[in-house]
Short mmCIF file of N, CA, C and O in Angstrom, two decimals:
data_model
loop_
_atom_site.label_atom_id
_atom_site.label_comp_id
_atom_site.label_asym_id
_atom_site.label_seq_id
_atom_site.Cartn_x
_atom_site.Cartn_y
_atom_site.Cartn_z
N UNK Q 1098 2.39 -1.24 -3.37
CA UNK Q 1098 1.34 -0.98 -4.33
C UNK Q 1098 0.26 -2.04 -4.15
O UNK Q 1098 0.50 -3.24 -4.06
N UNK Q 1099 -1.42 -1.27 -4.08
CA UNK Q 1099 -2.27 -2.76 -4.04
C UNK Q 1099 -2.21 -3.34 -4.71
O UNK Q 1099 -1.62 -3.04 -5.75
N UNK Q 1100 -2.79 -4.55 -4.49
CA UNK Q 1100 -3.30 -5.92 -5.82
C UNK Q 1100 -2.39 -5.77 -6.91
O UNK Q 1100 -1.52 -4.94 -6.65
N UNK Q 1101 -2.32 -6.19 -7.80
CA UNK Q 1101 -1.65 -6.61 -9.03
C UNK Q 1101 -1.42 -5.16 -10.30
O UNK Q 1101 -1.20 -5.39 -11.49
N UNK Q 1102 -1.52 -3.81 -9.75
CA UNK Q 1102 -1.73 -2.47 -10.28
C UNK Q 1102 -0.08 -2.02 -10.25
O UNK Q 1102 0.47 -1.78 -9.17
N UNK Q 1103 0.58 -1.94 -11.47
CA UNK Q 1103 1.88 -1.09 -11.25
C UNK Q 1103 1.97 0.35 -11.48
O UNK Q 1103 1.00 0.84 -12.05
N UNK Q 1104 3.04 1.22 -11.12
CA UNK Q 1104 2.68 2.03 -11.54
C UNK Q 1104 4.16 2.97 -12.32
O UNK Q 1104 5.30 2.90 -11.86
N UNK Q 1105 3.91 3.51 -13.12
CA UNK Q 1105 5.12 3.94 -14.05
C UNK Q 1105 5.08 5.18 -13.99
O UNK Q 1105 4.41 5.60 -14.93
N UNK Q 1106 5.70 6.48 -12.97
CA UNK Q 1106 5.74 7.70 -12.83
C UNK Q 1106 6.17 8.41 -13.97
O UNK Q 1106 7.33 8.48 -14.38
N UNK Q 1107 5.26 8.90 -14.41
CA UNK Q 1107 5.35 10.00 -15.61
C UNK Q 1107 6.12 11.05 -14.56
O UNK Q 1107 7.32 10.90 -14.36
N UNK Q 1108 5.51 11.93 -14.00
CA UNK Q 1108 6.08 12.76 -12.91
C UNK Q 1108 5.66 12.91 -11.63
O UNK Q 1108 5.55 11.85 -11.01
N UNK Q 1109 5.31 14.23 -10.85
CA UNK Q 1109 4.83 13.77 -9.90
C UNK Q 1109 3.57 14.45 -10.22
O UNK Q 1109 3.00 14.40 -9.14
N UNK Q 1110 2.93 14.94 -10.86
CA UNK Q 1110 1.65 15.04 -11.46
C UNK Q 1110 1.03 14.49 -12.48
O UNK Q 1110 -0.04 14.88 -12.95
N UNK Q 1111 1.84 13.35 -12.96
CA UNK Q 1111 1.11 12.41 -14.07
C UNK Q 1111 1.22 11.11 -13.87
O UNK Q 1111 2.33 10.74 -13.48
N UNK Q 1112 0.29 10.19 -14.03
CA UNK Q 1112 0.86 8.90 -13.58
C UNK Q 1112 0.06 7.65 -14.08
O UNK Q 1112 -0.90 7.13 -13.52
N UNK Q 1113 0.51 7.37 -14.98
CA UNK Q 1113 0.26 5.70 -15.92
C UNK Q 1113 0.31 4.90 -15.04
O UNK Q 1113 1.38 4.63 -14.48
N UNK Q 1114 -0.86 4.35 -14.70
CA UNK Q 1114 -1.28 3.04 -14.38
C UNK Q 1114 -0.67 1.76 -15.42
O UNK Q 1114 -0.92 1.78 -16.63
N UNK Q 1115 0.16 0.65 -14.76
CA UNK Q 1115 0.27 -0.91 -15.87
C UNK Q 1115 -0.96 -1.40 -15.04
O UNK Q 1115 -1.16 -1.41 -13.82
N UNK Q 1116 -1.66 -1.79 -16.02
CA UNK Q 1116 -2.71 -2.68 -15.73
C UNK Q 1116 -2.36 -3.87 -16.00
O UNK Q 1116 -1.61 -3.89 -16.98
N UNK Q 1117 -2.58 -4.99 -15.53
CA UNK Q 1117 -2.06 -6.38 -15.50
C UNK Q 1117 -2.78 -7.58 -15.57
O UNK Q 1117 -2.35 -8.69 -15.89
N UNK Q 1118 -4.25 -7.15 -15.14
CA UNK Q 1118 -5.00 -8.30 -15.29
C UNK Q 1118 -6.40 -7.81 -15.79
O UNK Q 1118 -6.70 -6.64 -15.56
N UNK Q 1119 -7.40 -8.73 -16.54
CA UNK Q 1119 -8.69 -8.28 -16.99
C UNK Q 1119 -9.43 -7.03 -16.14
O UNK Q 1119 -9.92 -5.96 -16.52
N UNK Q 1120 -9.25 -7.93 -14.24
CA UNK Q 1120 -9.99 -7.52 -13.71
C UNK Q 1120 -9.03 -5.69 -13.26
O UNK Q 1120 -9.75 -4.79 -12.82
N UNK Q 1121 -8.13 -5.52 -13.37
CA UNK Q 1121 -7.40 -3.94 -13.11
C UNK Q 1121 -8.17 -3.72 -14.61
O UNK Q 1121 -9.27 -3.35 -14.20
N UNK Q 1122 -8.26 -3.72 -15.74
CA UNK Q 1122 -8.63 -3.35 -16.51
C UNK Q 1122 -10.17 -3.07 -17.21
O UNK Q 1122 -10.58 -2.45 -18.19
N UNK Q 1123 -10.83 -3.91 -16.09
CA UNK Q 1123 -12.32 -3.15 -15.78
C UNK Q 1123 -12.60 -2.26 -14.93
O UNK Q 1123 -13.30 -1.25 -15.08
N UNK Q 1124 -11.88 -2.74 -13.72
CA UNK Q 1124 -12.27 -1.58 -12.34
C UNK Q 1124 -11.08 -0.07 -12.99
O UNK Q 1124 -11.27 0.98 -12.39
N UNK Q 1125 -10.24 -0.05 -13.85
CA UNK Q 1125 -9.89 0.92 -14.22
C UNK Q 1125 -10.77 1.88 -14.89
O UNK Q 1125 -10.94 3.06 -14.60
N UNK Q 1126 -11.45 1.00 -16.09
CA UNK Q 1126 -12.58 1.61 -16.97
C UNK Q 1126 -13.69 2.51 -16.47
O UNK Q 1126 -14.14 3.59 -16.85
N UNK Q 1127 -14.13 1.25 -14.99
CA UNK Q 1127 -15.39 1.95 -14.88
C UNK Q 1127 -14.52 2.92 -13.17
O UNK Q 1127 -14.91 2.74 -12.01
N UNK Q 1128 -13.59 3.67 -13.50
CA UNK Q 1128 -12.98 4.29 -12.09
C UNK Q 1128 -13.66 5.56 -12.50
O UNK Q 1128 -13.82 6.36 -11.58
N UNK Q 1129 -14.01 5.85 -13.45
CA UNK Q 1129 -14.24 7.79 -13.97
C UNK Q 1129 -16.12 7.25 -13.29
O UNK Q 1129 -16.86 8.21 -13.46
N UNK Q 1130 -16.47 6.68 -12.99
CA UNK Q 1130 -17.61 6.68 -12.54
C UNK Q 1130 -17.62 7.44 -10.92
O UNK Q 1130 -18.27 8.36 -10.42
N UNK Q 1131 -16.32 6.31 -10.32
CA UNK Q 1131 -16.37 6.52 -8.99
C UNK Q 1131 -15.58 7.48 -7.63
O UNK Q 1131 -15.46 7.61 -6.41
N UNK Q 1132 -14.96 8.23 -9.72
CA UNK Q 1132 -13.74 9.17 -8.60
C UNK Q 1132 -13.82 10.61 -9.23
O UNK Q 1132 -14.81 10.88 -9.91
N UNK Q 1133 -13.14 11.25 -9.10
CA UNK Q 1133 -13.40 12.76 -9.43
C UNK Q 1133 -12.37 12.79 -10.94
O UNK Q 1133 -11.47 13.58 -11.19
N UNK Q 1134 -12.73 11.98 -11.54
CA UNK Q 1134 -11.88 11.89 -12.86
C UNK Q 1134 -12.84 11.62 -13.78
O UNK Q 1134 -13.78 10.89 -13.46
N UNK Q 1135 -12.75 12.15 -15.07
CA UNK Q 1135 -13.77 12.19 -16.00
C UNK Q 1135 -13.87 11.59 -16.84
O UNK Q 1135 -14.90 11.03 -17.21
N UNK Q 1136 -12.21 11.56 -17.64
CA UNK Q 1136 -12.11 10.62 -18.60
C UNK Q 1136 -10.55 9.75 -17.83
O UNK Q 1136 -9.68 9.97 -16.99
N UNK Q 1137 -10.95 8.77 -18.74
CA UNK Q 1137 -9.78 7.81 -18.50
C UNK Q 1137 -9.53 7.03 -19.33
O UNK Q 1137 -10.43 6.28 -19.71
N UNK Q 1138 -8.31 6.96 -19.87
CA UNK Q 1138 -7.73 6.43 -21.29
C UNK Q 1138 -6.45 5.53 -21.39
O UNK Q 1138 -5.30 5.97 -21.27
N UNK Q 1139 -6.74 4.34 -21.61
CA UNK Q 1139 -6.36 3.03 -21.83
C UNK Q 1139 -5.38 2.60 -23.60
O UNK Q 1139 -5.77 2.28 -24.73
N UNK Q 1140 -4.32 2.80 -23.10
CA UNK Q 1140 -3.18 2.38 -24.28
C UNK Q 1140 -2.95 1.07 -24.26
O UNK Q 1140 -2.45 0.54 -23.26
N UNK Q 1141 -3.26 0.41 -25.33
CA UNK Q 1141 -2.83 -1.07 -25.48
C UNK Q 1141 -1.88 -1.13 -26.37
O UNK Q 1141 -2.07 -0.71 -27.51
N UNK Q 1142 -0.61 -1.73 -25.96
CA UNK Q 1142 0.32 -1.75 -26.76
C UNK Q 1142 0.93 -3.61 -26.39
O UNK Q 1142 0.49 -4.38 -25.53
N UNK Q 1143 2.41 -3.91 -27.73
CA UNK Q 1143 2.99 -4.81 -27.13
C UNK Q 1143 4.71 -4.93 -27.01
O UNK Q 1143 5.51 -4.85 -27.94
N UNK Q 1144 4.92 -5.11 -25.87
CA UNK Q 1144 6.53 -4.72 -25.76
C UNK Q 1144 7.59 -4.85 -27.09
O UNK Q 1144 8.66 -4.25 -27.10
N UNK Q 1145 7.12 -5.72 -28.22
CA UNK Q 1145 8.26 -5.84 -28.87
C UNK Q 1145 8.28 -4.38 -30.07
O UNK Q 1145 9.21 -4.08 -30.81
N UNK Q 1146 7.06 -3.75 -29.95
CA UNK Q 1146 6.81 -2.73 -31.27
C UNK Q 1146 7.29 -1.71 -30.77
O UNK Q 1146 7.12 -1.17 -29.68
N UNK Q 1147 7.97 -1.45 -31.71
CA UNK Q 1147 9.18 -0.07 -31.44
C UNK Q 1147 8.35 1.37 -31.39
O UNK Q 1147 8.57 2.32 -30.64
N UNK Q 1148 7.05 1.19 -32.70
CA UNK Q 1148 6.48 2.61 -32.66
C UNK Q 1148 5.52 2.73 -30.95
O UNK Q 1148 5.27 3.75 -30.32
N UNK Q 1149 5.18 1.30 -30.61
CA UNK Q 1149 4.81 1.72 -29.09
C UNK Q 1149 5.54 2.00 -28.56
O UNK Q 1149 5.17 3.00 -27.94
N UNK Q 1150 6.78 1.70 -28.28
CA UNK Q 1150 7.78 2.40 -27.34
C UNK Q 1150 7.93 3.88 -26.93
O UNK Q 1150 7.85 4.55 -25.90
N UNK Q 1151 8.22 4.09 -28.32
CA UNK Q 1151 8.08 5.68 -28.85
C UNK Q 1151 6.84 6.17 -28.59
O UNK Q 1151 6.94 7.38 -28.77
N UNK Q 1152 5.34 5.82 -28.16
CA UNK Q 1152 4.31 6.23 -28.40
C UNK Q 1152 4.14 6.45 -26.11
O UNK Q 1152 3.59 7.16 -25.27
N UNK Q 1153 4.95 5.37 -26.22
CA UNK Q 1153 5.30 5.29 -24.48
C UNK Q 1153 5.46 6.43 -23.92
O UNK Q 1153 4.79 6.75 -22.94
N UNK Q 1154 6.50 7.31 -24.53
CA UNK Q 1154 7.32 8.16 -24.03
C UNK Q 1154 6.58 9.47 -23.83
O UNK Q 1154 6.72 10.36 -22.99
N UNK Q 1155 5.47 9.27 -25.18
CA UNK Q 1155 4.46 10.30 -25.39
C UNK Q 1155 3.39 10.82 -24.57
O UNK Q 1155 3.04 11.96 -24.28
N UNK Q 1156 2.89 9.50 -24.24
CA UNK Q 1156 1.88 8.55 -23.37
C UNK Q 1156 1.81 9.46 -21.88
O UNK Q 1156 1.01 10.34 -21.55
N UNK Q 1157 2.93 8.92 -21.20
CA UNK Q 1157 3.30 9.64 -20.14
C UNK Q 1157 3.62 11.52 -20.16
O UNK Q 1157 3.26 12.28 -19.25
N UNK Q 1158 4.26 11.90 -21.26
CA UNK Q 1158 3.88 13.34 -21.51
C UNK Q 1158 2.53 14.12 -21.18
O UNK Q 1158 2.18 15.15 -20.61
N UNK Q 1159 2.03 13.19 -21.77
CA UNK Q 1159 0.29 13.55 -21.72
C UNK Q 1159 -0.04 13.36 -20.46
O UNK Q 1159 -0.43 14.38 -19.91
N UNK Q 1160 -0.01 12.14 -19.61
CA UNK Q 1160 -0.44 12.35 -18.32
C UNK Q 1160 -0.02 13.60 -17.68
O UNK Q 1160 -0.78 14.26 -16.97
N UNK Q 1161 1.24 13.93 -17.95
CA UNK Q 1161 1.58 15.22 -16.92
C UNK Q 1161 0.91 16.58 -17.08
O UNK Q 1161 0.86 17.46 -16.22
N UNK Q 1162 0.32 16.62 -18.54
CA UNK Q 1162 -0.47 17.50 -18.97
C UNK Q 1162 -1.87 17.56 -18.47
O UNK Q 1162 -2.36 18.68 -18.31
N UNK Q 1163 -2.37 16.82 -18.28
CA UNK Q 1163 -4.28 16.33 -17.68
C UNK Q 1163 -3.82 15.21 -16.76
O UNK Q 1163 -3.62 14.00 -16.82
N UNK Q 1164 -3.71 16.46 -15.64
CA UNK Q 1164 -3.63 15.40 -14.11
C UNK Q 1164 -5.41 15.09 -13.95
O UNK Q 1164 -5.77 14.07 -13.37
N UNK Q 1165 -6.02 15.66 -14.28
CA UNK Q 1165 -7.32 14.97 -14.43
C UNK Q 1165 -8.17 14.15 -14.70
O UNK Q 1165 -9.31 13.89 -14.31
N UNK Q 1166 -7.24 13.60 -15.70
CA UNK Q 1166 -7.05 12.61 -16.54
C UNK Q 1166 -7.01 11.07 -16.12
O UNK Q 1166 -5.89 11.26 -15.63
N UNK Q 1167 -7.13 10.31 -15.99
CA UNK Q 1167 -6.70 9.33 -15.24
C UNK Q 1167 -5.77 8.16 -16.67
O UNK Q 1167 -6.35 7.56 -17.57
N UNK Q 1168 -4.77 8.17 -16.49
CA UNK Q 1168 -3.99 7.14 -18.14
C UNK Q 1168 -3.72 5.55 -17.67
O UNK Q 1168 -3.26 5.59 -16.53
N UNK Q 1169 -3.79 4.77 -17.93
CA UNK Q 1169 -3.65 3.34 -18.31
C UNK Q 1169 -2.99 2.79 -19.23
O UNK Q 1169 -3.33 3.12 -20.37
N UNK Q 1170 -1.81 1.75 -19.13
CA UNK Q 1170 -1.67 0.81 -20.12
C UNK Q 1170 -1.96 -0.42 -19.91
O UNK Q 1170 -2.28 -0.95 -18.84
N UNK Q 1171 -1.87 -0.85 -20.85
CA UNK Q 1171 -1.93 -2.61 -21.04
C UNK Q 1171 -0.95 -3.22 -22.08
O UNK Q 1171 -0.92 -2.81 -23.24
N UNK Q 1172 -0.24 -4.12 -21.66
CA UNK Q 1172 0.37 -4.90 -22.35
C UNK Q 1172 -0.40 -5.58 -22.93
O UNK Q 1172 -1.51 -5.73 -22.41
N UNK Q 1173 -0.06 -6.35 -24.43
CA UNK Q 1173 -1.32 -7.45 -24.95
C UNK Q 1173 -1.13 -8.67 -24.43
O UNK Q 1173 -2.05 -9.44 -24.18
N UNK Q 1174 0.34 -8.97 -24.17
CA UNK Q 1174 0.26 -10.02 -23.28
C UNK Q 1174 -0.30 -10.66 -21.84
O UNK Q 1174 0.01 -11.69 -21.25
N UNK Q 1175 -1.14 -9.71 -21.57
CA UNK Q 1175 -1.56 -10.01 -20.34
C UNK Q 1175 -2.69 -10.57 -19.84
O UNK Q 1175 -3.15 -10.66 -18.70
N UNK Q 1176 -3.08 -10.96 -20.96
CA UNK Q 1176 -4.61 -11.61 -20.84
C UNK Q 1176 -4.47 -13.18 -21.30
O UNK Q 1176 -3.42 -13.53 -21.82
N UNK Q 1177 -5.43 -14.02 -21.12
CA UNK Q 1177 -4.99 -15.46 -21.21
C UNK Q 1177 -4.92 -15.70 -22.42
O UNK Q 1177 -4.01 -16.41 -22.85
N UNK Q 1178 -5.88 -15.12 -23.26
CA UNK Q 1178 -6.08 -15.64 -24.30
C UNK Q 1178 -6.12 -14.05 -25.50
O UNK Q 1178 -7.14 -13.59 -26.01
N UNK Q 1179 -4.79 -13.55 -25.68
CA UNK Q 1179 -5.03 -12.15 -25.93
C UNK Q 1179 -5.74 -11.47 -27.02
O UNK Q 1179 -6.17 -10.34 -27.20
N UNK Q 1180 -5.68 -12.87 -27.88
CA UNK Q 1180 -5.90 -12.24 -29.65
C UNK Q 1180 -7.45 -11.89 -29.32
O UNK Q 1180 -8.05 -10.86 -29.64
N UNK Q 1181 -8.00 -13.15 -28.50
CA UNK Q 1181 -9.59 -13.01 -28.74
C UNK Q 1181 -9.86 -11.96 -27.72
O UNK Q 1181 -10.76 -11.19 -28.06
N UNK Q 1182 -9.31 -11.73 -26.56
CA UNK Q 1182 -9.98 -10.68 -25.50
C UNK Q 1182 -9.86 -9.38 -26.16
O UNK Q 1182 -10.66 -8.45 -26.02
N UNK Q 1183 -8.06 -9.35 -27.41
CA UNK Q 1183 -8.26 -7.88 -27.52
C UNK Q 1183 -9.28 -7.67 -29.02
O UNK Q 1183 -9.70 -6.60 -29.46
N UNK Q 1184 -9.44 -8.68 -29.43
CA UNK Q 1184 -10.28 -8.61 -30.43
C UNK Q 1184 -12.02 -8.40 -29.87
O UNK Q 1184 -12.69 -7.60 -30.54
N UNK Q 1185 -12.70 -9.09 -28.69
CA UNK Q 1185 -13.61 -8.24 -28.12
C UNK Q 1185 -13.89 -7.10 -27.79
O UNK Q 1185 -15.06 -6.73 -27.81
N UNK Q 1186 -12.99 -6.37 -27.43
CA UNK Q 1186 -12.05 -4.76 -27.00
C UNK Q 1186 -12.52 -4.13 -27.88
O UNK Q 1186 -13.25 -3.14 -27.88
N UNK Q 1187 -11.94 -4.95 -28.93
CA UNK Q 1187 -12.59 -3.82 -30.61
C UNK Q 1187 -10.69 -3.39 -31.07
O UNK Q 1187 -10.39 -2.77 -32.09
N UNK Q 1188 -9.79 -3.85 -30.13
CA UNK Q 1188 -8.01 -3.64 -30.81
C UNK Q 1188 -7.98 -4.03 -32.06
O UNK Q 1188 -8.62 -5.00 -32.47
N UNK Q 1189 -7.35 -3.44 -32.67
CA UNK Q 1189 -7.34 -4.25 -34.19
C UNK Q 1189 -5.70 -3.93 -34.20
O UNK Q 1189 -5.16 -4.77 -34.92
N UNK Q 1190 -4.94 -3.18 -33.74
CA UNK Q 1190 -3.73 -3.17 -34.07
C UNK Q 1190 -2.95 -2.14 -32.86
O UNK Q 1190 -3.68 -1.45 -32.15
N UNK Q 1191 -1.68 -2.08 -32.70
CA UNK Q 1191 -0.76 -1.33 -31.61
C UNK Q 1191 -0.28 -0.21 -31.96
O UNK Q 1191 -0.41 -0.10 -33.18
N UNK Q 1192 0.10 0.50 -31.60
CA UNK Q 1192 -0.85 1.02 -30.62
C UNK Q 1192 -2.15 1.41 -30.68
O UNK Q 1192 -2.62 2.02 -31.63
N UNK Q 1193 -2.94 0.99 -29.41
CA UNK Q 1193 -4.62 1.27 -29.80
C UNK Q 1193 -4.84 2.08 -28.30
O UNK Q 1193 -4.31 1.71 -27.25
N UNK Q 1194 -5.96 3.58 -28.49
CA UNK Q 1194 -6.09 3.91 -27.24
C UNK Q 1194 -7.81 3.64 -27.29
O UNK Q 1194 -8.40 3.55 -28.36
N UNK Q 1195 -8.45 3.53 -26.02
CA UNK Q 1195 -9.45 3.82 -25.82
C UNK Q 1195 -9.52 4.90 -24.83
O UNK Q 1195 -8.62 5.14 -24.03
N UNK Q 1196 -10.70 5.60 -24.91
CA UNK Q 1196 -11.30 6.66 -23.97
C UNK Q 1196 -12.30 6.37 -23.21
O UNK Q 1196 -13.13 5.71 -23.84
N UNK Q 1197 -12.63 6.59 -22.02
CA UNK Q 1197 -14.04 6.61 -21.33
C UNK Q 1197 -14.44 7.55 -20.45
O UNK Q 1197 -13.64 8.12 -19.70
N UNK Q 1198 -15.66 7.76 -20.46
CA UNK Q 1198 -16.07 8.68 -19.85
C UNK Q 1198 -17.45 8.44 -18.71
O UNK Q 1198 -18.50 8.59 -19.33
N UNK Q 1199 -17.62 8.22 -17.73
CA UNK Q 1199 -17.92 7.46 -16.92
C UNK Q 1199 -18.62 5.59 -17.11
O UNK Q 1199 -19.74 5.08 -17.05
N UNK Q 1200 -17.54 5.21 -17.30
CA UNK Q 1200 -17.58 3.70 -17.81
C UNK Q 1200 -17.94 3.14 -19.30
O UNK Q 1200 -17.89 2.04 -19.84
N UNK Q 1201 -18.39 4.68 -19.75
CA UNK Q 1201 -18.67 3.91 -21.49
C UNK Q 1201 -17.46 4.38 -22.35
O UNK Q 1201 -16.65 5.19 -21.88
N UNK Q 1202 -17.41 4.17 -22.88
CA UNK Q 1202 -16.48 3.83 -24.28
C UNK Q 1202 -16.31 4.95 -24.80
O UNK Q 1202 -17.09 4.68 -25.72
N UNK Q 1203 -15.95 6.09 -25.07
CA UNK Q 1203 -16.24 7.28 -26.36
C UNK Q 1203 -15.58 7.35 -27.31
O UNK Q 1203 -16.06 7.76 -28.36
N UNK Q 1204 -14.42 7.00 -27.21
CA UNK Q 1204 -13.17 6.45 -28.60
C UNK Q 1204 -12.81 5.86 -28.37
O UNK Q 1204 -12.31 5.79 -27.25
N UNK Q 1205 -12.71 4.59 -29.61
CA UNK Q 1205 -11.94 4.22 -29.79
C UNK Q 1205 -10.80 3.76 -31.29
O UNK Q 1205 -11.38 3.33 -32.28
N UNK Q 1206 -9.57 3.87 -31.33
CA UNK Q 1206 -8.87 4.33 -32.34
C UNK Q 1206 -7.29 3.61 -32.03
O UNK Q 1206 -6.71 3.42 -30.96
N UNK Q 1207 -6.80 3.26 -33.70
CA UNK Q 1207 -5.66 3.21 -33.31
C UNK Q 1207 -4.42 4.81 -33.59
O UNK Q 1207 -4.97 5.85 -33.94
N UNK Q 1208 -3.45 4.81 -33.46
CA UNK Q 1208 -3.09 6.02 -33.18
C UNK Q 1208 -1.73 5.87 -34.32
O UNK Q 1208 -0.73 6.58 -34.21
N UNK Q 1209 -1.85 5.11 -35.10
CA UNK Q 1209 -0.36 5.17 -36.24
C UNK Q 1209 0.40 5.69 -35.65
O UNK Q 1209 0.35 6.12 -34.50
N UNK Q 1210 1.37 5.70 -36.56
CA UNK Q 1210 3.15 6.79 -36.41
C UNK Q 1210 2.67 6.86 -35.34
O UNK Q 1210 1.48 6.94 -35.05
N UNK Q 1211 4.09 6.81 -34.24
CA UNK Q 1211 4.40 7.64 -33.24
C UNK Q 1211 4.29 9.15 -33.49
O UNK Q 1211 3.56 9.78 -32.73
N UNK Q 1212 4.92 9.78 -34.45
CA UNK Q 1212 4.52 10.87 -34.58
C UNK Q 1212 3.32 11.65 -34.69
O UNK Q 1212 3.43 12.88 -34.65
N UNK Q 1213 2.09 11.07 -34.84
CA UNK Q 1213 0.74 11.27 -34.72
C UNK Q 1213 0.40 10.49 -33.24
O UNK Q 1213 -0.60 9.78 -33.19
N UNK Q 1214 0.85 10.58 -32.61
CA UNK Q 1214 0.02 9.69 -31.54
C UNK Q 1214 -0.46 10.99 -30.29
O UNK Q 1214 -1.39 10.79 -29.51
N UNK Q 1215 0.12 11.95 -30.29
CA UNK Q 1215 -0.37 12.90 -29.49
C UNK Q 1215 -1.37 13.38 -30.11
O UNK Q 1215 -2.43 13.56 -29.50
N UNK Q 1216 -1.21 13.79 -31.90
CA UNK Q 1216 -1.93 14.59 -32.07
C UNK Q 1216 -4.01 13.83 -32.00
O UNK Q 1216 -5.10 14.41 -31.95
N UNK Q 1217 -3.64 12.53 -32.02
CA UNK Q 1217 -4.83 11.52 -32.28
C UNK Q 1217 -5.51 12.18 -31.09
O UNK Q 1217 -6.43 12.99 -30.92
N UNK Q 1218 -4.52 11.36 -30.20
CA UNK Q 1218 -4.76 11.50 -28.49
C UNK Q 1218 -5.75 12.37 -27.99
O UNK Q 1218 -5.92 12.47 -26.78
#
């Protein structure tokens, strides 16, 4: 796998990107600019919250649904300084998704209950 990009097979038509560092998490953002993908949507979650876990499982559902789609996560731990980077972000709480649509922003939201997290989505 290149550079510092993991990847977590939803199936073989869906596929969550772990993003790992600031910089996977810009060149991810602005990727619907440079590829035949339109939107692309970024889950920030943090390993110890159970309703992300559950929201995980969902997460990847959805990729398999809109292979067009391009999906992303992020751990919150992965940034140096996380409170303030995800507080620039505009995160206010976990799970949080953003949307973009060639590099700008179009939602962003947190997604409560696991059980609402598709329907947000």
């Amino acid at each position: 796998v290149p550079g510092n990009i993991a990847f977590d097979h939803a199936s073989s038509t869906g596929v969550v990107e772990q993003l790992v560092t600031t910089t996977d998490l810009s060149n991810f953002m602005l990727g619907a600019t440079s590829s035949n993908t339109e939107l692309v949507v970024v889950k920030y979650y943090a390993h110890y919250c159970k309703i992300c876990q559950r929201a995980g499982m969902q997460f990847k559902k959805i990729a398999t649904e809109y292979p067009n789609v391009s999906f992303g996560k992020v751990e919150s731990m992965v940034f140096p300084d996380s409170a303030n980077t995800l507080r620039r972000l505009g995160v206010s709480k976990f799970p949080f998704v953003q949307i973009y649509r060639q590099g700008q922003c179009v939602a962003s939201f947190s997604t409560g209950p696991s059980h609402l997290f598709v329907k947000k989505v």
